[in-house]
Every structure is written in structure tokens, then in C-alpha cells.
Tab-separated table of C-alpha atoms and ligand atoms in Angstrom:
chain	number	residue	atom	x	y	z
A	1	MET	CA	82.056	100.813	75.218
A	2	ASN	CA	81.974	98.055	78.221
A	3	ARG	CA	83.484	99.282	81.705
A	4	ASN	CA	85.292	97.852	83.901
A	5	TYR	CA	83.299	97.924	87.106
A	6	ALA	CA	80.135	97.149	87.842
A	7	ILE	CA	77.031	99.405	89.766
A	8	MET	CA	74.489	98.697	92.590
A	9	HIS	CA	72.511	101.569	93.813
A	10	ASN	CA	70.597	101.892	96.932
A	11	VAL	CA	72.961	99.648	98.372
A	12	SER	CA	72.248	98.619	102.114
A	13	LEU	CA	75.703	98.214	104.381
A	14	ARG	CA	75.152	95.950	106.751
A	15	ASP	CA	76.037	93.561	105.068
A	16	TYR	CA	79.327	96.068	104.978
A	17	ASN	CA	79.724	96.023	108.696
A	18	THR	CA	80.894	93.771	110.793
A	19	LEU	CA	79.145	95.560	114.039
A	20	LYS	CA	75.778	95.268	111.438
A	21	ILE	CA	74.722	98.285	112.041
A	22	ASN	CA	71.884	99.150	109.732
A	23	CYS	CA	72.772	102.195	107.293
A	24	ARG	CA	72.937	102.579	103.390
A	25	ALA	CA	74.750	103.939	99.921
A	26	GLN	CA	73.628	105.868	97.319
A	27	LYS	CA	75.860	103.740	95.159
A	28	MET	CA	78.630	101.354	95.308
A	29	LEU	CA	80.939	100.641	93.051
A	30	PHE	CA	83.214	97.296	92.117
A	31	PRO	CA	86.338	97.524	89.737
A	32	TYR	CA	87.044	93.850	87.960
A	33	ASN	CA	90.711	95.011	87.795
A	34	GLU	CA	92.789	97.494	88.463
A	35	GLU	CA	91.560	99.818	85.398
A	36	GLY	CA	88.708	99.849	86.426
A	37	ILE	CA	89.935	101.256	89.787
A	38	LYS	CA	91.000	103.702	88.059
A	39	GLU	CA	87.741	104.539	86.001
A	40	VAL	CA	85.135	104.340	88.766
A	41	ILE	CA	87.691	107.307	90.867
A	42	ASN	CA	87.356	108.846	86.760
A	43	ASP	CA	83.808	108.914	86.244
A	44	PHE	CA	82.232	109.333	89.515
A	45	LYS	CA	84.927	111.091	91.757
A	46	GLY	CA	83.083	115.000	92.224
A	47	LYS	CA	85.022	117.984	93.999
A	48	ASN	CA	83.290	116.913	97.254
A	49	SER	CA	83.748	113.120	96.861
A	50	ASN	CA	84.615	111.075	100.091
A	51	ILE	CA	86.211	108.278	98.697
A	52	VAL	CA	85.326	105.010	101.264
A	53	VAL	CA	87.080	101.545	99.915
A	54	ILE	CA	85.221	99.355	102.304
A	55	GLY	CA	86.664	95.830	102.508
A	56	LYS	CA	84.922	93.369	105.007
A	57	GLY	CA	84.067	96.517	107.128
A	58	ALA	CA	86.018	94.582	109.654
A	59	ASN	CA	86.817	97.345	111.920
A	60	ILE	CA	84.997	100.329	110.968
A	61	LEU	CA	81.801	102.059	112.129
A	62	PHE	CA	79.048	103.688	110.588
A	63	SER	CA	77.849	107.536	111.810
A	64	LYS	CA	75.090	108.073	108.724
A	65	GLU	CA	72.033	106.236	108.561
A	66	PHE	CA	72.482	107.540	104.601
A	67	TYR	CA	75.867	108.278	102.287
A	68	GLY	CA	74.565	109.813	99.350
A	69	GLU	CA	76.329	112.049	96.423
A	70	ASP	CA	78.987	113.071	98.024
A	71	TYR	CA	79.960	109.256	99.027
A	72	LEU	CA	82.009	107.335	96.493
A	73	PHE	CA	81.764	103.684	98.046
A	74	ILE	CA	84.617	100.920	96.361
A	75	ASN	CA	84.708	97.944	96.444
A	76	LEU	CA	87.123	95.320	95.665
A	77	LYS	CA	85.489	91.968	96.224
A	78	LEU	CA	85.612	91.017	92.716
A	79	MET	CA	89.292	92.034	92.821
A	80	ASP	CA	90.294	88.370	94.907
A	81	GLN	CA	92.361	86.956	93.257
A	82	ILE	CA	95.577	84.208	94.134
A	83	ASN	CA	98.194	83.475	92.310
A	84	TYR	CA	101.783	81.380	93.293
A	85	CYS	CA	103.997	80.985	89.992
A	86	ASN	CA	107.966	81.337	90.194
A	87	GLU	CA	108.295	81.519	94.143
A	88	ARG	CA	106.158	84.670	94.172
A	89	VAL	CA	102.519	84.817	95.999
A	90	ILE	CA	101.244	87.650	95.077
A	91	CYS	CA	97.045	89.096	95.885
A	92	GLY	CA	94.265	90.757	95.111
A	93	ALA	CA	93.951	93.261	97.928
A	94	GLY	CA	89.699	92.644	97.587
A	95	ALA	CA	90.520	88.773	99.214
A	96	THR	CA	90.089	87.756	102.166
A	97	LEU	CA	92.713	86.983	104.989
A	98	SER	CA	90.990	83.657	105.159
A	99	GLN	CA	91.915	82.694	101.638
A	100	LEU	CA	94.953	84.445	101.373
A	101	SER	CA	95.959	81.888	105.047
A	102	TRP	CA	94.202	78.579	103.440
A	103	TYR	CA	95.828	79.362	99.813
A	104	THR	CA	99.343	79.516	101.452
A	105	LEU	CA	98.595	76.702	103.697
A	106	GLU	CA	97.463	73.960	101.322
A	107	ASN	CA	100.366	75.257	98.827
A	108	ASN	CA	103.101	74.425	101.642
A	109	ILE	CA	103.940	78.518	102.798
A	110	LYS	CA	103.918	78.620	106.291
A	111	GLY	CA	103.850	82.148	108.207
A	112	PHE	CA	99.738	82.937	107.664
A	113	GLU	CA	98.232	81.498	109.974
A	114	PHE	CA	97.723	84.155	112.596
A	115	LEU	CA	96.073	85.815	109.676
A	116	GLU	CA	93.070	83.079	108.890
A	117	ASP	CA	90.762	84.428	112.227
A	118	ILE	CA	91.351	87.759	111.635
A	119	PRO	CA	87.993	88.819	109.336
A	120	GLY	CA	88.578	91.223	106.718
A	121	THR	CA	90.247	91.777	103.064
A	122	VAL	CA	93.809	92.154	102.925
A	123	GLY	CA	93.580	95.301	101.497
A	124	GLY	CA	92.251	96.579	104.801
A	125	ALA	CA	94.866	94.640	107.234
A	126	ILE	CA	97.568	96.357	104.612
A	127	ILE	CA	96.039	99.673	105.382
A	128	MET	CA	95.113	98.670	109.371
A	129	ASN	CA	98.651	96.612	109.381
A	130	ALA	CA	96.496	94.013	111.150
A	131	GLY	CA	97.892	91.473	113.402
A	132	THR	CA	98.315	89.718	116.788
A	133	TYR	CA	100.046	90.650	119.956
A	134	GLU	CA	103.385	88.945	118.097
A	135	ASP	CA	103.055	88.888	114.200
A	136	ASN	CA	101.490	90.778	111.624
A	137	ILE	CA	100.856	91.497	108.101
A	138	SER	CA	103.818	93.759	107.332
A	139	GLN	CA	106.146	91.400	108.064
A	140	LEU	CA	105.212	88.916	105.563
A	141	ILE	CA	104.647	91.559	102.542
A	142	LYS	CA	107.138	92.147	99.966
A	143	LYS	CA	105.758	94.438	97.899
A	144	ILE	CA	102.500	96.550	97.216
A	145	LYS	CA	100.627	97.739	94.253
A	146	TYR	CA	98.609	100.997	94.633
A	147	TYR	CA	96.837	103.496	92.812
A	148	ASP	CA	97.734	107.172	93.983
A	149	ILE	CA	94.340	108.992	93.372
A	150	ASP	CA	96.286	112.366	93.686
A	151	LYS	CA	97.731	111.620	90.826
A	152	ASP	CA	95.747	109.147	88.423
A	153	VAL	CA	98.666	106.291	88.740
A	154	ILE	CA	99.264	103.309	89.402
A	155	ILE	CA	102.721	102.385	91.547
A	156	GLU	CA	104.578	99.302	92.385
A	157	GLU	CA	106.859	98.856	95.079
A	158	THR	CA	108.953	97.616	97.591
A	159	VAL	CA	108.083	97.665	101.541
A	160	SER	CA	109.754	98.815	103.748
A	161	ILE	CA	109.521	97.448	107.523
A	162	ASP	CA	109.124	101.568	108.370
A	163	ASP	CA	106.350	101.934	106.230
A	164	PHE	CA	104.435	100.177	108.628
A	165	ASN	CA	103.199	101.622	112.275
A	166	ARG	CA	100.917	100.219	115.380
A	167	ARG	CA	97.688	99.168	113.671
A	168	LYS	CA	98.169	101.485	110.783
A	169	SER	CA	100.521	101.848	108.025
A	170	LYS	CA	102.249	104.728	104.501
A	171	TRP	CA	99.119	103.888	102.543
A	172	THR	CA	96.384	104.504	105.957
A	173	ASP	CA	97.627	109.009	105.118
A	174	ILE	CA	97.691	109.406	101.479
A	175	ASN	CA	95.325	109.132	99.181
A	176	ALA	CA	95.870	105.278	98.034
A	177	ILE	CA	93.566	102.303	96.645
A	178	VAL	CA	95.723	99.365	98.120
A	179	ILE	CA	94.983	96.893	94.672
A	180	ALA	CA	97.339	93.895	95.552
A	181	ALA	CA	100.038	92.654	97.148
A	182	GLU	CA	103.262	89.871	96.991
A	183	PHE	CA	104.409	88.160	100.042
A	184	VAL	CA	106.965	86.737	101.616
A	185	VAL	CA	107.146	82.468	100.366
A	186	LYS	CA	108.789	80.722	103.611
A	187	LYS	CA	108.740	76.928	102.866
A	188	GLY	CA	106.850	74.698	105.373
A	189	ASP	CA	105.182	72.005	106.530
A	190	TYR	CA	101.011	71.574	105.236
A	191	LEU	CA	99.793	69.618	108.787
A	192	GLU	CA	102.329	71.449	111.001
A	193	SER	CA	101.042	74.968	109.799
A	194	LEU	CA	97.497	73.058	109.738
A	195	ASP	CA	97.338	72.520	113.781
A	196	GLU	CA	98.910	76.176	114.230
A	197	LEU	CA	96.263	77.646	112.562
A	198	LEU	CA	93.382	75.358	113.817
A	199	GLU	CA	95.058	75.887	117.397
A	200	ILE	CA	95.024	80.175	117.325
A	201	LYS	CA	91.550	79.784	116.021
A	202	LYS	CA	90.936	78.402	118.783
A	203	ARG	CA	91.904	79.921	120.974
A	204	ARG	CA	90.467	83.363	119.905
A	205	TYR	CA	87.214	81.295	120.005
A	206	LEU	CA	87.394	81.480	123.338
A	207	LYS	CA	88.700	84.188	124.684
A	208	GLN	CA	85.960	86.902	122.428
A	209	PRO	CA	82.662	87.204	121.750
A	210	ARG	CA	82.046	85.575	118.451
A	211	ASN	CA	78.448	84.879	118.569
A	212	TYR	CA	77.051	88.325	118.587
A	213	PRO	CA	77.847	91.275	115.622
A	214	ASN	CA	81.474	93.338	116.381
A	215	ALA	CA	84.101	94.783	115.174
A	216	GLY	CA	87.042	93.538	116.867
A	217	SER	CA	89.215	95.276	119.182
A	218	VAL	CA	87.646	99.193	119.992
A	219	PHE	CA	90.413	100.686	121.147
A	220	LYS	CA	94.516	100.104	119.988
A	221	ARG	CA	96.543	99.065	123.259
A	222	PRO	CA	98.215	102.397	124.525
A	223	LEU	CA	102.013	102.927	125.228
A	224	VAL	CA	102.121	105.116	128.308
A	225	ASP	CA	106.260	106.102	129.184
A	226	GLY	CA	107.783	103.067	127.657
A	227	LYS	CA	104.390	100.935	129.832
A	228	GLU	CA	101.790	99.027	127.505
A	229	TRP	CA	98.283	98.794	129.120
A	230	MET	CA	95.606	96.076	128.361
A	231	VAL	CA	92.765	97.801	126.926
A	232	TRP	CA	90.538	94.825	128.217
A	233	LYS	CA	92.063	95.440	132.031
A	234	LEU	CA	91.364	99.283	131.932
A	235	ILE	CA	88.053	98.564	130.806
A	236	ASN	CA	87.830	96.199	133.653
A	237	ASP	CA	88.585	96.956	136.231
A	238	SER	CA	86.805	100.539	135.463
A	239	GLY	CA	84.206	98.629	136.143
A	240	LEU	CA	82.334	98.596	132.970
A	241	ARG	CA	81.641	95.480	132.049
A	242	GLY	CA	78.233	94.402	130.473
A	243	ILE	CA	77.794	97.730	130.164
A	244	LYS	CA	74.540	98.248	128.193
A	245	LYS	CA	73.404	101.184	126.078
A	246	ASN	CA	69.690	100.039	124.113
A	247	GLY	CA	71.586	97.009	121.615
A	248	ALA	CA	74.938	98.516	122.166
A	249	MET	CA	77.068	96.392	125.310
A	250	ILE	CA	80.671	95.976	126.433
A	251	SER	CA	81.359	92.814	126.131
A	252	GLU	CA	81.249	90.849	129.473
A	253	LYS	CA	83.485	87.915	127.738
A	254	HIS	CA	86.021	90.373	126.384
A	255	THR	CA	85.922	94.330	128.004
A	256	GLY	CA	88.032	95.440	124.729
A	257	PHE	CA	84.871	94.448	122.783
A	258	ILE	CA	81.501	96.135	121.869
A	259	ILE	CA	79.054	93.878	120.815
A	260	ASN	CA	75.434	94.224	119.100
A	261	THR	CA	72.773	92.465	120.921
A	262	GLY	CA	70.400	93.430	118.264
A	263	ASP	CA	69.505	96.736	117.387
A	264	ALA	CA	72.486	98.821	118.211
A	265	THR	CA	72.605	102.035	116.166
A	266	TYR	CA	75.705	104.753	116.016
A	267	ASP	CA	74.613	106.513	118.874
A	268	ASP	CA	74.114	103.517	121.391
A	269	ILE	CA	78.570	102.448	120.575
A	270	PHE	CA	79.244	106.165	120.596
A	271	ASN	CA	77.612	106.398	124.113
A	272	LEU	CA	80.034	103.430	125.068
A	273	ILE	CA	82.928	104.553	123.423
A	274	SER	CA	82.693	108.234	125.014
A	275	ARG	CA	81.943	106.329	128.507
A	276	ILE	CA	84.729	104.184	128.523
A	277	ILE	CA	86.634	106.808	127.298
A	278	ASP	CA	86.142	109.555	129.895
A	279	THR	CA	85.602	106.248	132.789
A	280	VAL	CA	89.419	105.241	131.835
A	281	TYR	CA	90.458	108.342	131.719
A	282	LYS	CA	89.581	109.260	134.907
A	283	ASN	CA	91.017	106.028	137.190
A	284	PHE	CA	94.016	105.821	135.282
A	285	GLY	CA	95.361	109.030	133.397
A	286	VAL	CA	95.699	106.866	130.333
A	287	ILE	CA	93.425	108.318	126.810
A	288	LEU	CA	92.704	105.107	124.499
A	289	GLU	CA	93.038	105.772	121.297
A	290	LEU	CA	90.327	104.513	118.738
A	291	GLU	CA	91.536	101.511	116.855
A	292	TRP	CA	88.601	101.821	114.571
A	293	ARG	CA	87.094	103.621	111.937
A	294	ILE	CA	84.686	106.345	111.905
A	295	ILE	CA	82.439	106.793	108.823
B	1	FAD	C1	85.536	88.652	115.648
B	1	FAD	C2	86.970	89.865	114.950
B	1	FAD	C3	88.478	90.023	115.422
B	1	FAD	C4	89.412	90.865	115.089
B	1	FAD	N1	90.736	90.593	114.911
B	1	FAD	C5	91.720	91.533	114.745
B	1	FAD	C6	92.848	91.366	115.280
B	1	FAD	O1	93.456	89.629	116.134
B	1	FAD	N2	93.612	91.790	114.975
B	1	FAD	C7	93.724	93.016	114.049
B	1	FAD	O2	94.871	94.039	114.053
B	1	FAD	N3	92.212	93.812	113.765
B	1	FAD	C8	91.672	92.422	113.911
B	1	FAD	N4	89.712	93.077	113.924
B	1	FAD	C9	89.860	93.820	112.934
B	1	FAD	C10	89.726	93.763	111.495
B	1	FAD	O3	89.653	92.233	110.439
B	1	FAD	C11	90.806	94.636	110.919
B	1	FAD	O4	91.285	95.559	110.760
B	1	FAD	C12	91.240	94.091	109.141
B	1	FAD	O5	92.440	94.081	108.766
B	1	FAD	C13	90.008	94.563	108.520
B	1	FAD	O6	90.566	94.892	107.009
B	1	FAD	P1	88.507	94.682	106.319
B	1	FAD	O7	88.938	94.815	105.383
B	1	FAD	O8	87.330	94.741	106.694
B	1	FAD	O9	88.631	96.674	106.723
B	1	FAD	P2	87.794	97.618	106.777
B	1	FAD	O10	87.607	97.284	107.893
B	1	FAD	O11	86.894	97.457	105.514
B	1	FAD	O12	88.514	99.301	106.757
B	1	FAD	C14	89.183	99.559	107.580
B	1	FAD	C15	89.926	100.601	106.746
B	1	FAD	O13	91.056	100.334	105.626
B	1	FAD	C16	90.866	101.137	104.001
B	1	FAD	N5	90.657	100.163	103.533
B	1	FAD	C17	90.224	98.760	103.820
B	1	FAD	N6	90.709	97.998	101.904
B	1	FAD	C18	90.950	99.515	101.538
B	1	FAD	C19	92.135	99.308	100.175
B	1	FAD	N7	92.205	98.011	99.297
B	1	FAD	N8	92.488	99.989	99.237
B	1	FAD	C20	92.939	101.339	100.317
B	1	FAD	N9	91.720	101.617	102.091
B	1	FAD	C21	91.409	100.332	102.140
B	1	FAD	C22	89.323	101.409	104.479
B	1	FAD	O14	88.432	102.355	103.692
B	1	FAD	C23	88.912	101.750	106.290
B	1	FAD	O15	89.757	102.964	106.627
B	1	FAD	C24	89.477	92.354	114.153
B	1	FAD	C25	87.920	92.337	113.724
B	1	FAD	C26	86.730	91.472	114.240
B	1	FAD	C27	85.354	91.100	113.736
């Protein structure tokens, strides 16, 4: 019988995390379609399986050198189709935010410009409610299709604003694999969108250390008694700019980022994270919460 997925064995995860940490997984599964997702789960999910759906790994910190039998890595990069038909944009969870942003722009649809420069897939962005200071992906989504692993069913539902929160969503907390999403269509002007997209990209490249591997902001922006704190400022004012632990470094350009200057390991990066949390708490009494997922 033909399978609806491909398998890779002994996979280097270096290309599946933007921090470029070296580690390996015993296997990674690539479903071709939603049937393939169900098959992967039913064929491989053992009692002790930790299921890890990996997008671009742009918000992930790998903590192990080897992920063996008890880990099931699933990657949806073969499910990246985007369609615009009958005033509906439907996009597979494996498409990148950049693909979606350029696709909508080229079809004279506006509102997706801010997504272009956020590394990651549509699935990962829905889980993280990815966005900028002003805009989040949640404001663009009408419906989500996902696989409920525990119930073994595929569900399609209309989303509400209550399904999303600061860098998390309803699907973050349930055992689900996001398969696809339908997006809001607002007619726009191709050239205006292009200007906006390039302007956002330029601003971000000027501010962020994009010439080193990183995974974006390490911490969520804290809100304490109604007051929002700027993470980069808390770290900067704690005197931690440019601090290093072997190959890991708190970026001098943007102190909210930790960069890999060559051969950083999980331990190096975690050492800096702990140091930041302790020092900022000591100096300002603010508890920083990690935005990254540690796997
Ligand atoms: C340079 C840089 C800049 C960044 N700027 C921003 C920014 O401005 N705003 C922002 O919000 N983020 C930013 N990020 C972080 C990152 O881009 C986002 O969090 C993005 O949404 C991660 O997508 P991903 O596909 O890489 O997810 P991953 O990192 O691969 O996964 C994140 C989580 O989602 C889960 N997941 C992924 N796909 C699925 C799926 N289909 N179904 C179920 N679970 C899934 C994973 O298991 C994991 O728990 C930045 C990162 C970098 C490197």
C-alpha cells in the first residue's frame, strides 16, 4: 500500500533550527497531505512518543544532542500549497510566512506585509500567534483546520479573537497539528503593499542581528501591573550587552536576541538565559518569561 508520507532517518536538526545548534533525530516524517498526518500518528505514535511538529525551528531551542526512538518529529514542508479562489485564501501549514506574504501581495491582497520578514511557517505562526508590536497573524485568520491527536479527527473551525493571546493560541495548549488556515481577503494595491513590506523588512534588518543565527526575541514582553517593559532595555540596563558564553552571545546590536557566533551549544545558550533572568529580576524585580520552546 502506498504511504502518504516520506521518512528520513538519522536527520541532522541543524537545518531545522535557526539558532543552528547541532543535534540529530532518529527520524523525521514528512506527510504529503492530511491523510499522511493521520497515518504518521497511527503508524508511529508509541505510548511514550513525544510528538514534535517542527516548522522552520525559528522559535525553538533544542536541548538534546540526540532525539531517539521516543521522539516523533513531523515536518509539514510538503504541505505548503496556497490557493486563492472565490475570494478565499487557503494556505497549507507548511508554507512559510514569506511565501504567504508575497503570494497575497502578488494577488493585490493587503494586510500580510508584516509577516514577510518573520521567519517561520504558517503552522508555527498560528501556534505562536506570531506578529509585530502592532499586528499579529490572528487578525488575518478566518478558519483553521487541525488534527486533534487525542481524538484522531480532523477539525475545521471558525476562529474567534479569544482563541489567541500574546505569542500563544488555543492550539498551543492542546495536542493538535495545524494543517491549514483560511485568511481574510482585503483588496489592496500591489505597489503600496510592496513599499510597506520592504520598509518593514529594512527597519527590522537595521535593528536585528540578522548576520548571525538566532531565534528572534528570547523573552516575551513582560506586563507588570499594567506596565509594559521593553526586554532589550531591561537586559541592556543590567549591563549584559555583548556578554558571551563560549559561542553564545547576547547581541550587541539588539540585547533582546541571543546569537550563535559559531559553535554555541544548548548549555551555552541556557547559561545566558539563566543569567539574564536572574540579573533582570535582581535589578528590576521583573520576571522574564521565555518566548522560545525548549525541546
Ligand atoms: C530573526 C528572527 C526574527 C523573528 N521575529 C519575530 C517577530 O517579529 N514576531 C514573532 O512573533 N516571532 C518572531 N520570530 C520567532 C519566529 O519567527 C516565530 O515564532 C514563528 O512563528 C516560528 O515559526 P516556525 O514555523 O519556525 O515554528 P517552530 O519554531 O518550528 O515551532 C514553534 C512551535 O510551534 C509548533 N508547531 C510548528 N508548526 C506546527 C503545526 N503545523 N502544528 C502544530 N504545532 C506546530 C512547534 O512544535 C513549536 O512548539 C523571529 C525569529 C527570528 C529567527
